[in-house]
Amino acid sequence: MSIQPNSAAFMAQAMHTDTPNRETFHKFFECWISEQNSYLEELVSASNYNHNDDDEAVLVPLIERVIRHYEHYYQAKSNWEKRDALSMFKPTWRSKLEDAFLWIGGWRPTLAIHLLYSKSGIQLEAKLGDLVRGLTTGDLGDLDASQMKQIDELQRKTIHNERKLSEKYAKLQESAADKSMVELSNVVSEMSRSENRNHDEQNETEEKVQGTLDSKEDDMEELLHMADDLRLETLKAVIDILKPIQAVYFLIAAAELHLRLHEWGKKRDANATENVSTTSNMDSGVHVFT
């Protein structure tokens, strides 16, 4: 399938540049979002077919392509984190609305399971009459006992892993006030107040500051990799539990939620900017006539 613009080609070219640039990943993300929208159309079309025993042969290749698309995103993100890990904690390519829901630079892994439960409930309610008559719907409203047990086990495991990473993140945040940081902040402050500054000492101190901050950024990068691994691992685990047509419905729900949140957030940010601009212009007018 040919999708334009091509995020893989774009990122491959961008990684040859020597200087990290947040706008580069921003452009990659917009390419990837465009591709996700195209995959969403494919998934919706596939869900509208009459399904039978040939579902696996027809749907599995599509599901695999969509999963590879997610893998491509996380691989590109991993490569970029090696250049500029801190930017992933405050991504300029996401809206303030999306930022509010971020957990260690991305979506919380258990969100995938909550999404599954929500979509399952919606589809169950929509076809409750069929189920009462003993008819199977084949969608997420038709999860069997074995699947429910596996989902419950996955949720417990994912919550446990999330907590471990959250604790690690908390320790990294607390390290902003560890002994090395407090000592350095005091030394730099004393040097800035001193009238007789020794340039050699300044250079040595600056090197210590840079080394300390680099070490903390390395820890942040490692944590991001672990969080992204858990995100992708959870997504794949959910897909493995579901039947092909159920996986299609789940991937549709995931793409729709991601794309709509991105769209709503961008609109809110644009409206907020417009309101600030309008208010500023009105204030300027008042000052002119007073």
Short mmCIF file of N, CA and C in Angstrom, two decimals, residues 158-285:
data_model
loop_
_atom_site.label_atom_id
_atom_site.label_comp_id
_atom_site.label_asym_id
_atom_site.label_seq_id
_atom_site.Cartn_x
_atom_site.Cartn_y
_atom_site.Cartn_z
N THR A 158 -0.06 -5.62 33.69
CA THR A 158 0.29 -4.29 33.18
C THR A 158 0.28 -3.25 34.29
N ILE A 159 -0.70 -3.33 35.19
CA ILE A 159 -0.75 -2.41 36.33
C ILE A 159 0.51 -2.56 37.19
N HIS A 160 0.92 -3.80 37.40
CA HIS A 160 2.14 -4.06 38.19
C HIS A 160 3.36 -3.42 37.54
N ASN A 161 3.49 -3.61 36.22
CA ASN A 161 4.64 -3.04 35.51
C ASN A 161 4.59 -1.52 35.45
N GLU A 162 3.39 -0.98 35.33
CA GLU A 162 3.22 0.48 35.35
C GLU A 162 3.68 1.07 36.68
N ARG A 163 3.31 0.42 37.75
CA ARG A 163 3.68 0.92 39.08
C ARG A 163 5.19 0.93 39.27
N LYS A 164 5.85 -0.10 38.77
CA LYS A 164 7.31 -0.16 38.88
C LYS A 164 7.95 1.01 38.13
N LEU A 165 7.44 1.30 36.93
CA LEU A 165 7.99 2.41 36.15
C LEU A 165 7.64 3.75 36.77
N SER A 166 6.43 3.86 37.32
CA SER A 166 6.03 5.11 37.97
C SER A 166 6.93 5.40 39.18
N GLU A 167 7.27 4.36 39.92
CA GLU A 167 8.17 4.53 41.07
C GLU A 167 9.56 4.95 40.60
N LYS A 168 10.00 4.36 39.51
CA LYS A 168 11.31 4.72 38.95
C LYS A 168 11.30 6.19 38.49
N TYR A 169 10.19 6.58 37.88
CA TYR A 169 10.05 7.96 37.40
C TYR A 169 10.06 8.93 38.59
N ALA A 170 9.38 8.55 39.66
CA ALA A 170 9.33 9.40 40.85
C ALA A 170 10.74 9.61 41.42
N LYS A 171 11.52 8.55 41.44
CA LYS A 171 12.89 8.65 41.95
C LYS A 171 13.75 9.57 41.07
N LEU A 172 13.53 9.47 39.76
CA LEU A 172 14.27 10.34 38.84
C LEU A 172 13.89 11.80 39.06
N GLN A 173 12.61 12.05 39.28
CA GLN A 173 12.17 13.42 39.54
C GLN A 173 12.73 13.95 40.85
N GLU A 174 12.77 13.09 41.86
CA GLU A 174 13.31 13.49 43.16
C GLU A 174 14.81 13.75 43.09
N SER A 175 15.47 13.14 42.09
CA SER A 175 16.92 13.33 41.97
C SER A 175 17.29 14.75 41.57
N ALA A 176 16.29 15.58 41.23
CA ALA A 176 16.57 16.98 40.95
C ALA A 176 17.08 17.70 42.18
N ALA A 177 16.84 17.11 43.36
CA ALA A 177 17.31 17.72 44.61
C ALA A 177 18.27 16.79 45.35
N ASP A 178 18.98 15.91 44.62
CA ASP A 178 19.93 15.04 45.30
C ASP A 178 21.20 15.82 45.65
N LYS A 179 22.11 15.14 46.33
CA LYS A 179 23.31 15.82 46.86
C LYS A 179 24.11 16.49 45.75
N SER A 180 24.30 15.80 44.64
CA SER A 180 25.13 16.36 43.56
C SER A 180 24.51 17.63 42.99
N MET A 181 23.19 17.66 42.84
CA MET A 181 22.52 18.83 42.28
C MET A 181 22.55 20.00 43.25
N VAL A 182 22.34 19.72 44.52
CA VAL A 182 22.35 20.78 45.53
C VAL A 182 23.74 21.38 45.66
N GLU A 183 24.77 20.51 45.67
CA GLU A 183 26.16 21.01 45.75
C GLU A 183 26.50 21.87 44.55
N LEU A 184 26.14 21.40 43.36
CA LEU A 184 26.45 22.15 42.16
C LEU A 184 25.71 23.48 42.12
N SER A 185 24.44 23.47 42.52
CA SER A 185 23.67 24.72 42.50
C SER A 185 24.28 25.74 43.46
N ASN A 186 24.80 25.25 44.60
CA ASN A 186 25.44 26.14 45.56
C ASN A 186 26.75 26.69 45.03
N VAL A 187 27.56 25.80 44.43
CA VAL A 187 28.86 26.23 43.89
C VAL A 187 28.67 27.27 42.79
N VAL A 188 27.75 27.01 41.86
CA VAL A 188 27.51 27.94 40.75
C VAL A 188 26.97 29.27 41.28
N SER A 189 26.10 29.20 42.28
CA SER A 189 25.55 30.43 42.86
C SER A 189 26.64 31.26 43.53
N GLU A 190 27.52 30.59 44.27
CA GLU A 190 28.63 31.30 44.93
C GLU A 190 29.56 31.92 43.91
N MET A 191 29.83 31.22 42.84
CA MET A 191 30.71 31.74 41.79
C MET A 191 30.09 32.96 41.11
N SER A 192 28.77 32.92 40.91
CA SER A 192 28.11 34.06 40.26
C SER A 192 28.12 35.30 41.14
N ARG A 193 28.19 35.10 42.47
CA ARG A 193 28.22 36.23 43.39
C ARG A 193 29.64 36.74 43.66
N SER A 194 30.62 35.92 43.28
CA SER A 194 32.01 36.28 43.55
C SER A 194 32.51 37.33 42.56
N GLU A 195 33.24 38.29 43.06
CA GLU A 195 33.81 39.33 42.19
C GLU A 195 35.08 38.84 41.51
N ASN A 196 35.80 37.94 42.17
CA ASN A 196 37.03 37.39 41.61
C ASN A 196 36.78 35.99 41.07
N ARG A 197 36.40 35.91 39.82
CA ARG A 197 36.03 34.63 39.23
C ARG A 197 37.24 33.98 38.55
N ASN A 198 37.45 32.75 38.87
CA ASN A 198 38.54 31.98 38.25
C ASN A 198 37.96 31.22 37.06
N HIS A 199 38.45 31.55 35.86
CA HIS A 199 37.90 30.95 34.64
C HIS A 199 38.11 29.44 34.59
N ASP A 200 39.25 28.98 35.10
CA ASP A 200 39.50 27.53 35.10
C ASP A 200 38.49 26.81 35.99
N GLU A 201 38.23 27.41 37.16
CA GLU A 201 37.24 26.81 38.05
C GLU A 201 35.84 26.85 37.43
N GLN A 202 35.53 27.94 36.74
CA GLN A 202 34.23 28.05 36.07
C GLN A 202 34.06 26.96 35.02
N ASN A 203 35.10 26.78 34.22
CA ASN A 203 35.03 25.75 33.17
C ASN A 203 34.89 24.35 33.77
N GLU A 204 35.63 24.12 34.85
CA GLU A 204 35.56 22.82 35.52
C GLU A 204 34.16 22.58 36.09
N THR A 205 33.59 23.63 36.67
CA THR A 205 32.25 23.50 37.25
C THR A 205 31.21 23.28 36.16
N GLU A 206 31.34 24.00 35.07
CA GLU A 206 30.40 23.84 33.96
C GLU A 206 30.44 22.42 33.41
N GLU A 207 31.65 21.85 33.37
CA GLU A 207 31.78 20.46 32.90
C GLU A 207 31.07 19.50 33.87
N LYS A 208 31.18 19.79 35.17
CA LYS A 208 30.51 18.94 36.16
C LYS A 208 28.99 19.05 36.01
N VAL A 209 28.52 20.27 35.78
CA VAL A 209 27.08 20.48 35.60
C VAL A 209 26.58 19.71 34.38
N GLN A 210 27.33 19.85 33.29
CA GLN A 210 26.93 19.18 32.06
C GLN A 210 26.94 17.66 32.23
N GLY A 211 27.96 17.17 32.90
CA GLY A 211 28.06 15.73 33.13
C GLY A 211 26.93 15.20 33.99
N THR A 212 26.58 15.97 35.03
CA THR A 212 25.49 15.56 35.92
C THR A 212 24.16 15.55 35.18
N LEU A 213 23.90 16.61 34.41
CA LEU A 213 22.63 16.70 33.66
C LEU A 213 22.56 15.63 32.57
N ASP A 214 23.69 15.36 31.93
CA ASP A 214 23.73 14.32 30.90
C ASP A 214 23.39 12.96 31.50
N SER A 215 23.91 12.72 32.70
CA SER A 215 23.64 11.45 33.37
C SER A 215 22.16 11.29 33.66
N LYS A 216 21.52 12.36 34.09
CA LYS A 216 20.09 12.31 34.40
C LYS A 216 19.27 12.15 33.12
N GLU A 217 19.72 12.78 32.04
CA GLU A 217 19.02 12.62 30.77
C GLU A 217 19.14 11.19 30.27
N ASP A 218 20.30 10.58 30.50
CA ASP A 218 20.48 9.17 30.12
C ASP A 218 19.49 8.28 30.88
N ASP A 219 19.29 8.59 32.16
CA ASP A 219 18.33 7.83 32.97
C ASP A 219 16.91 8.03 32.43
N MET A 220 16.59 9.26 32.02
CA MET A 220 15.28 9.56 31.45
C MET A 220 15.07 8.80 30.14
N GLU A 221 16.12 8.75 29.34
CA GLU A 221 16.04 8.04 28.05
C GLU A 221 15.76 6.55 28.29
N GLU A 222 16.47 5.97 29.25
CA GLU A 222 16.25 4.55 29.58
C GLU A 222 14.81 4.31 30.03
N LEU A 223 14.29 5.23 30.85
CA LEU A 223 12.92 5.09 31.34
C LEU A 223 11.92 5.20 30.19
N LEU A 224 12.16 6.11 29.27
CA LEU A 224 11.29 6.25 28.10
C LEU A 224 11.24 4.97 27.29
N HIS A 225 12.41 4.36 27.07
CA HIS A 225 12.47 3.10 26.33
C HIS A 225 11.65 2.02 27.03
N MET A 226 11.78 1.95 28.34
CA MET A 226 11.04 0.94 29.10
C MET A 226 9.53 1.18 29.01
N ALA A 227 9.12 2.45 29.09
CA ALA A 227 7.70 2.78 29.01
C ALA A 227 7.15 2.47 27.62
N ASP A 228 7.91 2.82 26.59
CA ASP A 228 7.46 2.54 25.21
C ASP A 228 7.39 1.04 24.95
N ASP A 229 8.35 0.30 25.50
CA ASP A 229 8.31 -1.16 25.35
C ASP A 229 7.04 -1.73 25.97
N LEU A 230 6.67 -1.21 27.14
CA LEU A 230 5.46 -1.68 27.82
C LEU A 230 4.21 -1.30 27.03
N ARG A 231 4.21 -0.11 26.44
CA ARG A 231 3.07 0.31 25.62
C ARG A 231 2.86 -0.64 24.45
N LEU A 232 3.93 -0.91 23.72
CA LEU A 232 3.84 -1.77 22.55
C LEU A 232 3.55 -3.21 22.94
N GLU A 233 4.16 -3.66 24.01
CA GLU A 233 3.94 -5.02 24.50
C GLU A 233 2.47 -5.23 24.89
N THR A 234 1.87 -4.23 25.53
CA THR A 234 0.47 -4.32 25.95
C THR A 234 -0.46 -4.33 24.74
N LEU A 235 -0.18 -3.46 23.78
CA LEU A 235 -0.99 -3.41 22.55
C LEU A 235 -0.98 -4.76 21.85
N LYS A 236 0.19 -5.35 21.70
CA LYS A 236 0.31 -6.64 21.03
C LYS A 236 -0.38 -7.75 21.83
N ALA A 237 -0.29 -7.67 23.14
CA ALA A 237 -0.91 -8.69 23.99
C ALA A 237 -2.43 -8.66 23.85
N VAL A 238 -3.00 -7.46 23.75
CA VAL A 238 -4.45 -7.34 23.55
C VAL A 238 -4.84 -7.95 22.22
N ILE A 239 -4.09 -7.63 21.18
CA ILE A 239 -4.38 -8.16 19.84
C ILE A 239 -4.30 -9.69 19.83
N ASP A 240 -3.32 -10.24 20.54
CA ASP A 240 -3.16 -11.69 20.59
C ASP A 240 -4.35 -12.39 21.23
N ILE A 241 -5.01 -11.72 22.17
CA ILE A 241 -6.15 -12.31 22.87
C ILE A 241 -7.39 -12.33 21.97
N LEU A 242 -7.49 -11.37 21.07
CA LEU A 242 -8.70 -11.19 20.27
C LEU A 242 -8.70 -12.02 18.99
N LYS A 243 -9.90 -12.33 18.52
CA LYS A 243 -10.06 -12.94 17.21
C LYS A 243 -9.81 -11.87 16.15
N PRO A 244 -9.47 -12.25 14.91
CA PRO A 244 -9.13 -11.25 13.90
C PRO A 244 -10.13 -10.11 13.76
N ILE A 245 -11.42 -10.41 13.63
CA ILE A 245 -12.40 -9.33 13.45
C ILE A 245 -12.50 -8.48 14.71
N GLN A 246 -12.32 -9.09 15.88
CA GLN A 246 -12.32 -8.32 17.12
C GLN A 246 -11.11 -7.39 17.18
N ALA A 247 -9.97 -7.90 16.71
CA ALA A 247 -8.76 -7.08 16.67
C ALA A 247 -8.95 -5.88 15.75
N VAL A 248 -9.66 -6.08 14.65
CA VAL A 248 -9.94 -4.99 13.72
C VAL A 248 -10.77 -3.91 14.41
N TYR A 249 -11.81 -4.33 15.13
CA TYR A 249 -12.65 -3.37 15.85
C TYR A 249 -11.85 -2.63 16.92
N PHE A 250 -10.96 -3.35 17.59
CA PHE A 250 -10.15 -2.71 18.62
C PHE A 250 -9.20 -1.69 18.01
N LEU A 251 -8.55 -2.04 16.92
CA LEU A 251 -7.62 -1.12 16.25
C LEU A 251 -8.35 0.10 15.69
N ILE A 252 -9.58 -0.10 15.26
CA ILE A 252 -10.40 1.04 14.81
C ILE A 252 -10.64 1.99 15.98
N ALA A 253 -11.05 1.43 17.12
CA ALA A 253 -11.32 2.25 18.30
C ALA A 253 -10.06 2.98 18.76
N ALA A 254 -8.91 2.30 18.72
CA ALA A 254 -7.65 2.91 19.15
C ALA A 254 -7.26 4.07 18.24
N ALA A 255 -7.38 3.87 16.93
CA ALA A 255 -7.04 4.92 15.97
C ALA A 255 -8.00 6.09 16.08
N GLU A 256 -9.29 5.79 16.20
CA GLU A 256 -10.28 6.86 16.31
C GLU A 256 -10.04 7.72 17.55
N LEU A 257 -9.78 7.07 18.68
CA LEU A 257 -9.54 7.81 19.92
C LEU A 257 -8.29 8.68 19.80
N HIS A 258 -7.21 8.11 19.25
CA HIS A 258 -5.96 8.86 19.10
C HIS A 258 -6.13 10.05 18.16
N LEU A 259 -6.72 9.81 17.00
CA LEU A 259 -6.87 10.86 16.00
C LEU A 259 -7.82 11.96 16.46
N ARG A 260 -8.92 11.57 17.11
CA ARG A 260 -9.88 12.58 17.55
C ARG A 260 -9.33 13.41 18.71
N LEU A 261 -8.63 12.78 19.65
CA LEU A 261 -8.01 13.54 20.74
C LEU A 261 -7.01 14.55 20.19
N HIS A 262 -6.23 14.12 19.19
CA HIS A 262 -5.25 15.00 18.57
C HIS A 262 -5.95 16.17 17.89
N GLU A 263 -7.02 15.86 17.18
CA GLU A 263 -7.79 16.88 16.46
C GLU A 263 -8.46 17.85 17.42
N TRP A 264 -9.12 17.32 18.45
CA TRP A 264 -9.81 18.18 19.42
C TRP A 264 -8.81 19.09 20.15
N GLY A 265 -7.67 18.51 20.52
CA GLY A 265 -6.66 19.28 21.23
C GLY A 265 -6.10 20.41 20.39
N LYS A 266 -5.83 20.13 19.13
CA LYS A 266 -5.30 21.16 18.22
C LYS A 266 -6.31 22.29 18.06
N LYS A 267 -7.59 21.94 17.95
CA LYS A 267 -8.63 22.97 17.80
C LYS A 267 -8.72 23.83 19.05
N ARG A 268 -8.65 23.20 20.21
CA ARG A 268 -8.71 23.96 21.47
C ARG A 268 -7.53 24.90 21.59
N ASP A 269 -6.34 24.42 21.23
CA ASP A 269 -5.15 25.27 21.29
C ASP A 269 -5.27 26.45 20.33
N ALA A 270 -5.78 26.17 19.11
CA ALA A 270 -5.94 27.24 18.11
C ALA A 270 -6.96 28.27 18.59
N ASN A 271 -8.06 27.81 19.19
CA ASN A 271 -9.08 28.72 19.70
C ASN A 271 -8.54 29.56 20.85
N ALA A 272 -7.73 28.93 21.71
CA ALA A 272 -7.14 29.65 22.84
C ALA A 272 -6.19 30.73 22.35
N THR A 273 -5.38 30.39 21.34
CA THR A 273 -4.45 31.36 20.77
C THR A 273 -5.19 32.51 20.12
N GLU A 274 -6.28 32.19 19.43
CA GLU A 274 -7.09 33.23 18.77
C GLU A 274 -7.72 34.15 19.81
N ASN A 275 -8.20 33.57 20.91
CA ASN A 275 -8.82 34.38 21.96
C ASN A 275 -7.82 35.30 22.62
N VAL A 276 -6.59 34.79 22.84
CA VAL A 276 -5.54 35.61 23.44
C VAL A 276 -5.19 36.76 22.51
N SER A 277 -5.10 36.46 21.21
CA SER A 277 -4.77 37.48 20.21
C SER A 277 -5.84 38.55 20.16
N THR A 278 -7.11 38.12 20.21
CA THR A 278 -8.23 39.07 20.16
C THR A 278 -8.23 39.96 21.40
N THR A 279 -8.00 39.33 22.56
CA THR A 279 -7.96 40.09 23.81
C THR A 279 -6.82 41.09 23.81
N SER A 280 -5.67 40.66 23.29
CA SER A 280 -4.51 41.54 23.22
C SER A 280 -4.78 42.74 22.33
N ASN A 281 -5.44 42.49 21.19
CA ASN A 281 -5.77 43.59 20.27
C ASN A 281 -6.76 44.55 20.89
N MET A 282 -7.72 44.02 21.64
CA MET A 282 -8.71 44.88 22.31
C MET A 282 -8.04 45.73 23.38
N ASP A 283 -7.11 45.09 24.12
CA ASP A 283 -6.38 45.84 25.15
C ASP A 283 -5.55 46.94 24.54
N SER A 284 -4.95 46.68 23.38
CA SER A 284 -4.13 47.67 22.70
C SER A 284 -5.00 48.85 22.30
N GLY A 285 -6.22 48.54 21.85
CA GLY A 285 -7.13 49.59 21.45
C GLY A 285 -7.51 50.48 22.61
#
